[in-house]
Amino acid sequence: MTRSFILLDMENVMLEKRKYQIIFDYLKEGIQTKKYGVDSYLPSENEICNQFKTTRTTVRKALDELQKDGFITKEQGKGSKVLERRKSLGLLTVKGFSQAVDHKVKTVLLKRPSEQQWDPSISFDLTSDEEESKCIYFQRLRYLDDQPVMLENNWYAANALEPMKANEFVDGSFFKTLSQKYLIEIMGSEQELRAELANEYISDNLGIKQGAPVLHISVRFKTSKADLNLYSEIYCNTAMVPIRNSYFL
Amino acid sequence: MTRSFILLDMENVMLEKRKYQIIFDYLKEGIQTKKYGVDSYLPSENEICNQFKTTRTTVRKALDELQKDGFITKEQGKGSKVLERRKSLGLLTVKGFSQAVDHKVKTVLLKRPSEQQWDPSISFDLTSDEEESKCIYFQRLRYLDDQPVMLENNWYAANALEPMKANEFVDGSFFKTLSQKYLIEIMGSEQELRAELANEYISDNLGIKQGAPVLHISVRFKTSKADLNLYSEIYCNTAMVPIRNSYFL
DNA sequence: AAGTGGTCTAGACCACGCG
DNA sequence: GCGTGGTCTAGACCACTTT
């Protein structure tokens, strides 16, 4: 009696994770590392059942979570298909950035990631962990049709993630790099929006007049790594083209 | 043999809905009509099982959907608790509007809902159904601490929903009224953001100088009623206080 | 101890997609 | 016809909360 109790307890300590969580993690990693490529299908529910010696209920729980997190979509009669990118989380896009057919898009790294002091211009309160750490800062300028439209200042805690090397950026995207090389996902964001008049520094970078209206966006992105947030202060010239975002259940 | 086949088929035609969908709809309506008030607990999973003569798997499927849609949260050992409001869908809030303790909030209906022609200033393309219909227009001005901060122009298709009476607004909120009186929920939104300089009309309403920077937000809200979208063109004075929104998985 | 939600098993039948 | 995901049953044991 005592012995079986100890064994059960051991099992819980050893396993720790729920069975569906193990399957979820296994499949998620497979997607992030491109073992299961975009538009391909995961193994069928019954195959996963056999592989993990479990029942469909448990496998379906894992797949439901993957679907909720935007990694896959299910197609009745066909299978679970890997999606291109996760459900957009209110990520800001310049109108036309996605319909890239008739627009040229370019991102220039003005300042490559390097260790600095936190900047007081960040609009959000830092966590106590972050305040104790130094930070990594990098700056980018995004172009649409050779016209600069977004000036981006980005910070994150140095003790949460090493400074990314400039040549390491996957497709020039910080988020793609996080997902594919570090297996870290964006879990949500908070934004503050302001309309301001461009000062000299902003107007120089965006190639507009001083005093022209600019959209100032402050964002805190929360990630699946508990101690890693990304802070961005973004200035946009919305005269040519508005900034878009959308969200759906 | 033939007879039982027919019966089964009949059953599908009669029921049409899945069992979990019936339970979902029943509970959702209970929440929307305040039969289950905010912060109260739904009947336990076993009670619902007995009431609908089904198993916990099916009941839990219904509850999972309610949770995904932001109607309830589950508390282990306690029950399923009704939430105050649905998961914010990137709804814009003025910083301080929610922490209303130290701020006075006021909404004034400048133009009560009435039938009009669609306004060409709407930033989104209308559906063909909407174009064929007239529209309902209403205008509001929102104050924070007796300072006007948001001027709101709103339109929706007249054939999708009758014009709401001014005294019908629940807590002055269009969305609360939609949910509680019409059982219609917001399913998502698209936004376009622009920084602009206030023209005379805007500056008069917001009590700022002509040429001051204003945040222009165009929104299309999609609802659970297929033919009902709400279009809003909003102008914000962000000098005192920024506009916020957030989204999480 | 009793009740609640969380996980899991071992099945069954259905609707859909495709060869 | 066969494999896929979608729904559902009838149980079991667990962890957590409250009495």
JSON list of N, CA and C in Angstrom, two decimals, chain B residues 180-247:
[
{"chain": "B", "resi": 180, "resn": "GLN", "atom": "N", "xyz": [-26.99, 42.58, -24.27]},
{"chain": "B", "resi": 180, "resn": "GLN", "atom": "CA", "xyz": [-28.03, 42.24, -23.29]},
{"chain": "B", "resi": 180, "resn": "GLN", "atom": "C", "xyz": [-29.44, 42.30, -23.86]},
{"chain": "B", "resi": 181, "resn": "LYS", "atom": "N", "xyz": [-29.67, 43.18, -24.85]},
{"chain": "B", "resi": 181, "resn": "LYS", "atom": "CA", "xyz": [-31.03, 43.29, -25.37]},
{"chain": "B", "resi": 181, "resn": "LYS", "atom": "C", "xyz": [-31.22, 42.54, -26.68]},
{"chain": "B", "resi": 182, "resn": "TYR", "atom": "N", "xyz": [-30.13, 42.40, -27.46]},
{"chain": "B", "resi": 182, "resn": "TYR", "atom": "CA", "xyz": [-30.26, 41.75, -28.76]},
{"chain": "B", "resi": 182, "resn": "TYR", "atom": "C", "xyz": [-29.49, 40.44, -28.85]},
{"chain": "B", "resi": 183, "resn": "LEU", "atom": "N", "xyz": [-28.74, 40.10, -27.78]},
{"chain": "B", "resi": 183, "resn": "LEU", "atom": "CA", "xyz": [-27.94, 38.86, -27.75]},
{"chain": "B", "resi": 183, "resn": "LEU", "atom": "C", "xyz": [-26.95, 38.79, -28.90]},
{"chain": "B", "resi": 184, "resn": "ILE", "atom": "N", "xyz": [-26.43, 39.94, -29.31]},
{"chain": "B", "resi": 184, "resn": "ILE", "atom": "CA", "xyz": [-25.43, 40.01, -30.37]},
{"chain": "B", "resi": 184, "resn": "ILE", "atom": "C", "xyz": [-24.08, 40.36, -29.75]},
{"chain": "B", "resi": 185, "resn": "GLU", "atom": "N", "xyz": [-23.06, 39.62, -30.13]},
{"chain": "B", "resi": 185, "resn": "GLU", "atom": "CA", "xyz": [-21.73, 39.84, -29.57]},
{"chain": "B", "resi": 185, "resn": "GLU", "atom": "C", "xyz": [-20.75, 40.35, -30.62]},
{"chain": "B", "resi": 186, "resn": "ILE", "atom": "N", "xyz": [-19.74, 41.08, -30.16]},
{"chain": "B", "resi": 186, "resn": "ILE", "atom": "CA", "xyz": [-18.66, 41.51, -31.05]},
{"chain": "B", "resi": 186, "resn": "ILE", "atom": "C", "xyz": [-17.72, 40.32, -31.28]},
{"chain": "B", "resi": 187, "resn": "MET", "atom": "N", "xyz": [-17.45, 40.02, -32.54]},
{"chain": "B", "resi": 187, "resn": "MET", "atom": "CA", "xyz": [-16.62, 38.85, -32.84]},
{"chain": "B", "resi": 187, "resn": "MET", "atom": "C", "xyz": [-15.19, 39.25, -33.23]},
{"chain": "B", "resi": 188, "resn": "GLY", "atom": "N", "xyz": [-14.98, 40.51, -33.54]},
{"chain": "B", "resi": 188, "resn": "GLY", "atom": "CA", "xyz": [-13.64, 40.92, -33.94]},
{"chain": "B", "resi": 188, "resn": "GLY", "atom": "C", "xyz": [-13.67, 42.31, -34.51]},
{"chain": "B", "resi": 189, "resn": "SER", "atom": "N", "xyz": [-12.50, 42.86, -34.81]},
{"chain": "B", "resi": 189, "resn": "SER", "atom": "CA", "xyz": [-12.46, 44.21, -35.36]},
{"chain": "B", "resi": 189, "resn": "SER", "atom": "C", "xyz": [-11.23, 44.40, -36.22]},
{"chain": "B", "resi": 190, "resn": "GLU", "atom": "N", "xyz": [-11.34, 45.32, -37.15]},
{"chain": "B", "resi": 190, "resn": "GLU", "atom": "CA", "xyz": [-10.19, 45.78, -37.94]},
{"chain": "B", "resi": 190, "resn": "GLU", "atom": "C", "xyz": [-10.06, 47.26, -37.71]},
{"chain": "B", "resi": 191, "resn": "GLN", "atom": "N", "xyz": [-8.84, 47.73, -37.63]},
{"chain": "B", "resi": 191, "resn": "GLN", "atom": "CA", "xyz": [-8.64, 49.14, -37.36]},
{"chain": "B", "resi": 191, "resn": "GLN", "atom": "C", "xyz": [-7.63, 49.74, -38.32]},
{"chain": "B", "resi": 192, "resn": "GLU", "atom": "N", "xyz": [-7.81, 51.00, -38.60]},
{"chain": "B", "resi": 192, "resn": "GLU", "atom": "CA", "xyz": [-6.78, 51.77, -39.30]},
{"chain": "B", "resi": 192, "resn": "GLU", "atom": "C", "xyz": [-6.48, 53.00, -38.44]},
{"chain": "B", "resi": 193, "resn": "LEU", "atom": "N", "xyz": [-5.21, 53.28, -38.25]},
{"chain": "B", "resi": 193, "resn": "LEU", "atom": "CA", "xyz": [-4.79, 54.36, -37.37]},
{"chain": "B", "resi": 193, "resn": "LEU", "atom": "C", "xyz": [-4.04, 55.42, -38.16]},
{"chain": "B", "resi": 194, "resn": "ARG", "atom": "N", "xyz": [-4.38, 56.67, -37.90]},
{"chain": "B", "resi": 194, "resn": "ARG", "atom": "CA", "xyz": [-3.69, 57.78, -38.57]},
{"chain": "B", "resi": 194, "resn": "ARG", "atom": "C", "xyz": [-3.47, 58.92, -37.58]},
{"chain": "B", "resi": 195, "resn": "ALA", "atom": "N", "xyz": [-2.35, 59.57, -37.71]},
{"chain": "B", "resi": 195, "resn": "ALA", "atom": "CA", "xyz": [-2.15, 60.83, -36.99]},
{"chain": "B", "resi": 195, "resn": "ALA", "atom": "C", "xyz": [-2.49, 61.96, -37.95]},
{"chain": "B", "resi": 196, "resn": "GLU", "atom": "N", "xyz": [-3.35, 62.86, -37.51]},
{"chain": "B", "resi": 196, "resn": "GLU", "atom": "CA", "xyz": [-3.78, 63.95, -38.39]},
{"chain": "B", "resi": 196, "resn": "GLU", "atom": "C", "xyz": [-3.77, 65.27, -37.62]},
{"chain": "B", "resi": 197, "resn": "LEU", "atom": "N", "xyz": [-3.98, 66.36, -38.36]},
{"chain": "B", "resi": 197, "resn": "LEU", "atom": "CA", "xyz": [-4.12, 67.66, -37.71]},
{"chain": "B", "resi": 197, "resn": "LEU", "atom": "C", "xyz": [-5.60, 68.00, -37.65]},
{"chain": "B", "resi": 198, "resn": "ALA", "atom": "N", "xyz": [-6.05, 68.48, -36.52]},
{"chain": "B", "resi": 198, "resn": "ALA", "atom": "CA", "xyz": [-7.47, 68.73, -36.31]},
{"chain": "B", "resi": 198, "resn": "ALA", "atom": "C", "xyz": [-7.98, 69.83, -37.24]},
{"chain": "B", "resi": 199, "resn": "ASN", "atom": "N", "xyz": [-9.09, 69.56, -37.92]},
{"chain": "B", "resi": 199, "resn": "ASN", "atom": "CA", "xyz": [-9.74, 70.63, -38.68]},
{"chain": "B", "resi": 199, "resn": "ASN", "atom": "C", "xyz": [-10.67, 71.39, -37.73]},
{"chain": "B", "resi": 200, "resn": "GLU", "atom": "N", "xyz": [-11.38, 72.37, -38.28]},
{"chain": "B", "resi": 200, "resn": "GLU", "atom": "CA", "xyz": [-12.17, 73.24, -37.41]},
{"chain": "B", "resi": 200, "resn": "GLU", "atom": "C", "xyz": [-13.26, 72.47, -36.66]},
{"chain": "B", "resi": 201, "resn": "TYR", "atom": "N", "xyz": [-13.92, 71.56, -37.39]},
{"chain": "B", "resi": 201, "resn": "TYR", "atom": "CA", "xyz": [-15.02, 70.81, -36.79]},
{"chain": "B", "resi": 201, "resn": "TYR", "atom": "C", "xyz": [-14.53, 69.96, -35.62]},
{"chain": "B", "resi": 202, "resn": "ILE", "atom": "N", "xyz": [-13.42, 69.26, -35.86]},
{"chain": "B", "resi": 202, "resn": "ILE", "atom": "CA", "xyz": [-12.87, 68.37, -34.82]},
{"chain": "B", "resi": 202, "resn": "ILE", "atom": "C", "xyz": [-12.37, 69.21, -33.62]},
{"chain": "B", "resi": 203, "resn": "SER", "atom": "N", "xyz": [-11.63, 70.26, -33.94]},
{"chain": "B", "resi": 203, "resn": "SER", "atom": "CA", "xyz": [-11.04, 71.04, -32.84]},
{"chain": "B", "resi": 203, "resn": "SER", "atom": "C", "xyz": [-12.13, 71.71, -32.00]},
{"chain": "B", "resi": 204, "resn": "ASP", "atom": "N", "xyz": [-13.23, 72.14, -32.64]},
{"chain": "B", "resi": 204, "resn": "ASP", "atom": "CA", "xyz": [-14.33, 72.72, -31.88]},
{"chain": "B", "resi": 204, "resn": "ASP", "atom": "C", "xyz": [-14.91, 71.71, -30.89]},
{"chain": "B", "resi": 205, "resn": "ASN", "atom": "N", "xyz": [-15.15, 70.51, -31.39]},
{"chain": "B", "resi": 205, "resn": "ASN", "atom": "CA", "xyz": [-15.76, 69.49, -30.54]},
{"chain": "B", "resi": 205, "resn": "ASN", "atom": "C", "xyz": [-14.84, 69.04, -29.42]},
{"chain": "B", "resi": 206, "resn": "LEU", "atom": "N", "xyz": [-13.55, 68.93, -29.71]},
{"chain": "B", "resi": 206, "resn": "LEU", "atom": "CA", "xyz": [-12.63, 68.44, -28.70]},
{"chain": "B", "resi": 206, "resn": "LEU", "atom": "C", "xyz": [-12.05, 69.56, -27.84]},
{"chain": "B", "resi": 207, "resn": "GLY", "atom": "N", "xyz": [-12.38, 70.81, -28.19]},
{"chain": "B", "resi": 207, "resn": "GLY", "atom": "CA", "xyz": [-11.89, 71.93, -27.41]},
{"chain": "B", "resi": 207, "resn": "GLY", "atom": "C", "xyz": [-10.39, 72.09, -27.49]},
{"chain": "B", "resi": 208, "resn": "ILE", "atom": "N", "xyz": [-9.83, 71.87, -28.68]},
{"chain": "B", "resi": 208, "resn": "ILE", "atom": "CA", "xyz": [-8.39, 72.07, -28.88]},
{"chain": "B", "resi": 208, "resn": "ILE", "atom": "C", "xyz": [-8.17, 73.03, -30.04]},
{"chain": "B", "resi": 209, "resn": "LYS", "atom": "N", "xyz": [-6.93, 73.39, -30.25]},
{"chain": "B", "resi": 209, "resn": "LYS", "atom": "CA", "xyz": [-6.64, 74.32, -31.33]},
{"chain": "B", "resi": 209, "resn": "LYS", "atom": "C", "xyz": [-6.72, 73.64, -32.69]},
{"chain": "B", "resi": 210, "resn": "GLN", "atom": "N", "xyz": [-7.10, 74.42, -33.70]},
{"chain": "B", "resi": 210, "resn": "GLN", "atom": "CA", "xyz": [-6.99, 73.90, -35.06]},
{"chain": "B", "resi": 210, "resn": "GLN", "atom": "C", "xyz": [-5.53, 73.58, -35.32]},
{"chain": "B", "resi": 211, "resn": "GLY", "atom": "N", "xyz": [-5.27, 72.46, -36.00]},
{"chain": "B", "resi": 211, "resn": "GLY", "atom": "CA", "xyz": [-3.89, 72.10, -36.30]},
{"chain": "B", "resi": 211, "resn": "GLY", "atom": "C", "xyz": [-3.20, 71.31, -35.22]},
{"chain": "B", "resi": 212, "resn": "ALA", "atom": "N", "xyz": [-3.89, 71.10, -34.09]},
{"chain": "B", "resi": 212, "resn": "ALA", "atom": "CA", "xyz": [-3.33, 70.22, -33.06]},
{"chain": "B", "resi": 212, "resn": "ALA", "atom": "C", "xyz": [-3.39, 68.79, -33.57]},
{"chain": "B", "resi": 213, "resn": "PRO", "atom": "N", "xyz": [-2.44, 67.96, -33.13]},
{"chain": "B", "resi": 213, "resn": "PRO", "atom": "CA", "xyz": [-2.46, 66.57, -33.62]},
{"chain": "B", "resi": 213, "resn": "PRO", "atom": "C", "xyz": [-3.60, 65.78, -32.99]},
{"chain": "B", "resi": 214, "resn": "VAL", "atom": "N", "xyz": [-4.33, 65.02, -33.81]},
{"chain": "B", "resi": 214, "resn": "VAL", "atom": "CA", "xyz": [-5.37, 64.13, -33.30]},
{"chain": "B", "resi": 214, "resn": "VAL", "atom": "C", "xyz": [-5.16, 62.74, -33.87]},
{"chain": "B", "resi": 215, "resn": "LEU", "atom": "N", "xyz": [-5.56, 61.77, -33.09]},
{"chain": "B", "resi": 215, "resn": "LEU", "atom": "CA", "xyz": [-5.48, 60.37, -33.51]},
{"chain": "B", "resi": 215, "resn": "LEU", "atom": "C", "xyz": [-6.80, 60.01, -34.18]},
{"chain": "B", "resi": 216, "resn": "HIS", "atom": "N", "xyz": [-6.72, 59.62, -35.44]},
{"chain": "B", "resi": 216, "resn": "HIS", "atom": "CA", "xyz": [-7.91, 59.24, -36.20]},
{"chain": "B", "resi": 216, "resn": "HIS", "atom": "C", "xyz": [-7.94, 57.71, -36.31]},
{"chain": "B", "resi": 217, "resn": "ILE", "atom": "N", "xyz": [-8.97, 57.11, -35.74]},
{"chain": "B", "resi": 217, "resn": "ILE", "atom": "CA", "xyz": [-9.10, 55.65, -35.73]},
{"chain": "B", "resi": 217, "resn": "ILE", "atom": "C", "xyz": [-10.34, 55.25, -36.51]},
{"chain": "B", "resi": 218, "resn": "SER", "atom": "N", "xyz": [-10.15, 54.41, -37.52]},
{"chain": "B", "resi": 218, "resn": "SER", "atom": "CA", "xyz": [-11.29, 53.86, -38.26]},
{"chain": "B", "resi": 218, "resn": "SER", "atom": "C", "xyz": [-11.44, 52.40, -37.87]},
{"chain": "B", "resi": 219, "resn": "VAL", "atom": "N", "xyz": [-12.63, 52.02, -37.47]},
{"chain": "B", "resi": 219, "resn": "VAL", "atom": "CA", "xyz": [-12.85, 50.65, -37.02]},
{"chain": "B", "resi": 219, "resn": "VAL", "atom": "C", "xyz": [-14.02, 50.02, -37.75]},
{"chain": "B", "resi": 220, "resn": "ARG", "atom": "N", "xyz": [-13.87, 48.77, -38.11]},
{"chain": "B", "resi": 220, "resn": "ARG", "atom": "CA", "xyz": [-15.02, 47.95, -38.50]},
{"chain": "B", "resi": 220, "resn": "ARG", "atom": "C", "xyz": [-15.15, 46.83, -37.49]},
{"chain": "B", "resi": 221, "resn": "PHE", "atom": "N", "xyz": [-16.23, 46.84, -36.73]},
{"chain": "B", "resi": 221, "resn": "PHE", "atom": "CA", "xyz": [-16.51, 45.75, -35.80]},
{"chain": "B", "resi": 221, "resn": "PHE", "atom": "C", "xyz": [-17.39, 44.72, -36.49]},
{"chain": "B", "resi": 222, "resn": "LYS", "atom": "N", "xyz": [-17.00, 43.48, -36.39]},
{"chain": "B", "resi": 222, "resn": "LYS", "atom": "CA", "xyz": [-17.88, 42.41, -36.90]},
{"chain": "B", "resi": 222, "resn": "LYS", "atom": "C", "xyz": [-18.61, 41.78, -35.72]},
{"chain": "B", "resi": 223, "resn": "THR", "atom": "N", "xyz": [-19.87, 41.46, -35.94]},
{"chain": "B", "resi": 223, "resn": "THR", "atom": "CA", "xyz": [-20.69, 40.92, -34.86]},
{"chain": "B", "resi": 223, "resn": "THR", "atom": "C", "xyz": [-21.11, 39.49, -35.16]},
{"chain": "B", "resi": 224, "resn": "SER", "atom": "N", "xyz": [-21.75, 38.88, -34.17]},
{"chain": "B", "resi": 224, "resn": "SER", "atom": "CA", "xyz": [-22.23, 37.50, -34.34]},
{"chain": "B", "resi": 224, "resn": "SER", "atom": "C", "xyz": [-23.46, 37.46, -35.25]},
{"chain": "B", "resi": 225, "resn": "LYS", "atom": "N", "xyz": [-24.03, 38.61, -35.55]},
{"chain": "B", "resi": 225, "resn": "LYS", "atom": "CA", "xyz": [-25.11, 38.66, -36.54]},
{"chain": "B", "resi": 225, "resn": "LYS", "atom": "C", "xyz": [-24.46, 38.92, -37.90]},
{"chain": "B", "resi": 226, "resn": "ALA", "atom": "N", "xyz": [-24.59, 37.96, -38.79]},
{"chain": "B", "resi": 226, "resn": "ALA", "atom": "CA", "xyz": [-23.76, 37.94, -40.00]},
{"chain": "B", "resi": 226, "resn": "ALA", "atom": "C", "xyz": [-23.82, 39.24, -40.80]},
{"chain": "B", "resi": 227, "resn": "ASP", "atom": "N", "xyz": [-24.99, 39.87, -40.87]},
{"chain": "B", "resi": 227, "resn": "ASP", "atom": "CA", "xyz": [-25.13, 41.04, -41.74]},
{"chain": "B", "resi": 227, "resn": "ASP", "atom": "C", "xyz": [-24.93, 42.35, -40.98]},
{"chain": "B", "resi": 228, "resn": "LEU", "atom": "N", "xyz": [-24.48, 42.27, -39.73]},
{"chain": "B", "resi": 228, "resn": "LEU", "atom": "CA", "xyz": [-24.33, 43.49, -38.94]},
{"chain": "B", "resi": 228, "resn": "LEU", "atom": "C", "xyz": [-22.87, 43.81, -38.63]},
{"chain": "B", "resi": 229, "resn": "ASN", "atom": "N", "xyz": [-22.38, 44.87, -39.23]},
{"chain": "B", "resi": 229, "resn": "ASN", "atom": "CA", "xyz": [-21.08, 45.44, -38.86]},
{"chain": "B", "resi": 229, "resn": "ASN", "atom": "C", "xyz": [-21.32, 46.83, -38.29]},
{"chain": "B", "resi": 230, "resn": "LEU", "atom": "N", "xyz": [-20.42, 47.24, -37.41]},
{"chain": "B", "resi": 230, "resn": "LEU", "atom": "CA", "xyz": [-20.49, 48.62, -36.92]},
{"chain": "B", "resi": 230, "resn": "LEU", "atom": "C", "xyz": [-19.25, 49.35, -37.41]},
{"chain": "B", "resi": 231, "resn": "TYR", "atom": "N", "xyz": [-19.46, 50.45, -38.10]},
{"chain": "B", "resi": 231, "resn": "TYR", "atom": "CA", "xyz": [-18.35, 51.25, -38.59]},
{"chain": "B", "resi": 231, "resn": "TYR", "atom": "C", "xyz": [-18.20, 52.50, -37.73]},
{"chain": "B", "resi": 232, "resn": "SER", "atom": "N", "xyz": [-16.98, 52.77, -37.29]},
{"chain": "B", "resi": 232, "resn": "SER", "atom": "CA", "xyz": [-16.75, 53.95, -36.48]},
{"chain": "B", "resi": 232, "resn": "SER", "atom": "C", "xyz": [-15.57, 54.75, -37.01]},
{"chain": "B", "resi": 233, "resn": "GLU", "atom": "N", "xyz": [-15.75, 56.05, -37.07]},
{"chain": "B", "resi": 233, "resn": "GLU", "atom": "CA", "xyz": [-14.64, 56.96, -37.35]},
{"chain": "B", "resi": 233, "resn": "GLU", "atom": "C", "xyz": [-14.48, 57.81, -36.10]},
{"chain": "B", "resi": 234, "resn": "ILE", "atom": "N", "xyz": [-13.32, 57.67, -35.46]},
{"chain": "B", "resi": 234, "resn": "ILE", "atom": "CA", "xyz": [-13.12, 58.25, -34.14]},
{"chain": "B", "resi": 234, "resn": "ILE", "atom": "C", "xyz": [-11.95, 59.23, -34.17]},
{"chain": "B", "resi": 235, "resn": "TYR", "atom": "N", "xyz": [-12.12, 60.38, -33.52]},
{"chain": "B", "resi": 235, "resn": "TYR", "atom": "CA", "xyz": [-11.04, 61.35, -33.42]},
{"chain": "B", "resi": 235, "resn": "TYR", "atom": "C", "xyz": [-10.72, 61.57, -31.95]},
{"chain": "B", "resi": 236, "resn": "CYS", "atom": "N", "xyz": [-9.44, 61.39, -31.58]},
{"chain": "B", "resi": 236, "resn": "CYS", "atom": "CA", "xyz": [-9.05, 61.45, -30.17]},
{"chain": "B", "resi": 236, "resn": "CYS", "atom": "C", "xyz": [-8.02, 62.53, -29.92]},
{"chain": "B", "resi": 237, "resn": "ASN", "atom": "N", "xyz": [-8.21, 63.24, -28.83]},
{"chain": "B", "resi": 237, "resn": "ASN", "atom": "CA", "xyz": [-7.18, 64.13, -28.34]},
{"chain": "B", "resi": 237, "resn": "ASN", "atom": "C", "xyz": [-6.31, 63.34, -27.37]},
{"chain": "B", "resi": 238, "resn": "THR", "atom": "N", "xyz": [-5.11, 62.98, -27.84]},
{"chain": "B", "resi": 238, "resn": "THR", "atom": "CA", "xyz": [-4.25, 62.13, -27.02]},
{"chain": "B", "resi": 238, "resn": "THR", "atom": "C", "xyz": [-3.20, 62.94, -26.27]},
{"chain": "B", "resi": 239, "resn": "ALA", "atom": "N", "xyz": [-3.38, 64.27, -26.26]},
{"chain": "B", "resi": 239, "resn": "ALA", "atom": "CA", "xyz": [-2.38, 65.12, -25.60]},
{"chain": "B", "resi": 239, "resn": "ALA", "atom": "C", "xyz": [-2.38, 64.89, -24.10]},
{"chain": "B", "resi": 240, "resn": "MET", "atom": "N", "xyz": [-3.56, 64.74, -23.51]},
{"chain": "B", "resi": 240, "resn": "MET", "atom": "CA", "xyz": [-3.65, 64.57, -22.07]},
{"chain": "B", "resi": 240, "resn": "MET", "atom": "C", "xyz": [-3.37, 63.14, -21.65]},
{"chain": "B", "resi": 241, "resn": "VAL", "atom": "N", "xyz": [-3.87, 62.20, -22.46]},
{"chain": "B", "resi": 241, "resn": "VAL", "atom": "CA", "xyz": [-3.90, 60.81, -22.03]},
{"chain": "B", "resi": 241, "resn": "VAL", "atom": "C", "xyz": [-3.94, 59.93, -23.29]},
{"chain": "B", "resi": 242, "resn": "PRO", "atom": "N", "xyz": [-3.11, 58.89, -23.35]},
{"chain": "B", "resi": 242, "resn": "PRO", "atom": "CA", "xyz": [-3.07, 58.10, -24.57]},
{"chain": "B", "resi": 242, "resn": "PRO", "atom": "C", "xyz": [-4.26, 57.14, -24.67]},
{"chain": "B", "resi": 243, "resn": "ILE", "atom": "N", "xyz": [-4.48, 56.63, -25.86]},
{"chain": "B", "resi": 243, "resn": "ILE", "atom": "CA", "xyz": [-5.48, 55.58, -26.09]},
{"chain": "B", "resi": 243, "resn": "ILE", "atom": "C", "xyz": [-4.78, 54.23, -25.92]},
{"chain": "B", "resi": 244, "resn": "ARG", "atom": "N", "xyz": [-5.45, 53.31, -25.27]},
{"chain": "B", "resi": 244, "resn": "ARG", "atom": "CA", "xyz": [-4.84, 52.01, -25.00]},
{"chain": "B", "resi": 244, "resn": "ARG", "atom": "C", "xyz": [-5.64, 50.90, -25.62]},
{"chain": "B", "resi": 245, "resn": "ASN", "atom": "N", "xyz": [-4.98, 49.84, -25.97]},
{"chain": "B", "resi": 245, "resn": "ASN", "atom": "CA", "xyz": [-5.67, 48.58, -26.18]},
{"chain": "B", "resi": 245, "resn": "ASN", "atom": "C", "xyz": [-4.69, 47.44, -25.95]},
{"chain": "B", "resi": 246, "resn": "SER", "atom": "N", "xyz": [-5.23, 46.27, -25.78]},
{"chain": "B", "resi": 246, "resn": "SER", "atom": "CA", "xyz": [-4.39, 45.11, -25.49]},
{"chain": "B", "resi": 246, "resn": "SER", "atom": "C", "xyz": [-5.09, 43.85, -25.94]},
{"chain": "B", "resi": 247, "resn": "TYR", "atom": "N", "xyz": [-4.33, 42.83, -26.15]},
{"chain": "B", "resi": 247, "resn": "TYR", "atom": "CA", "xyz": [-4.87, 41.56, -26.62]},
{"chain": "B", "resi": 247, "resn": "TYR", "atom": "C", "xyz": [-3.97, 40.44, -26.15]}
]
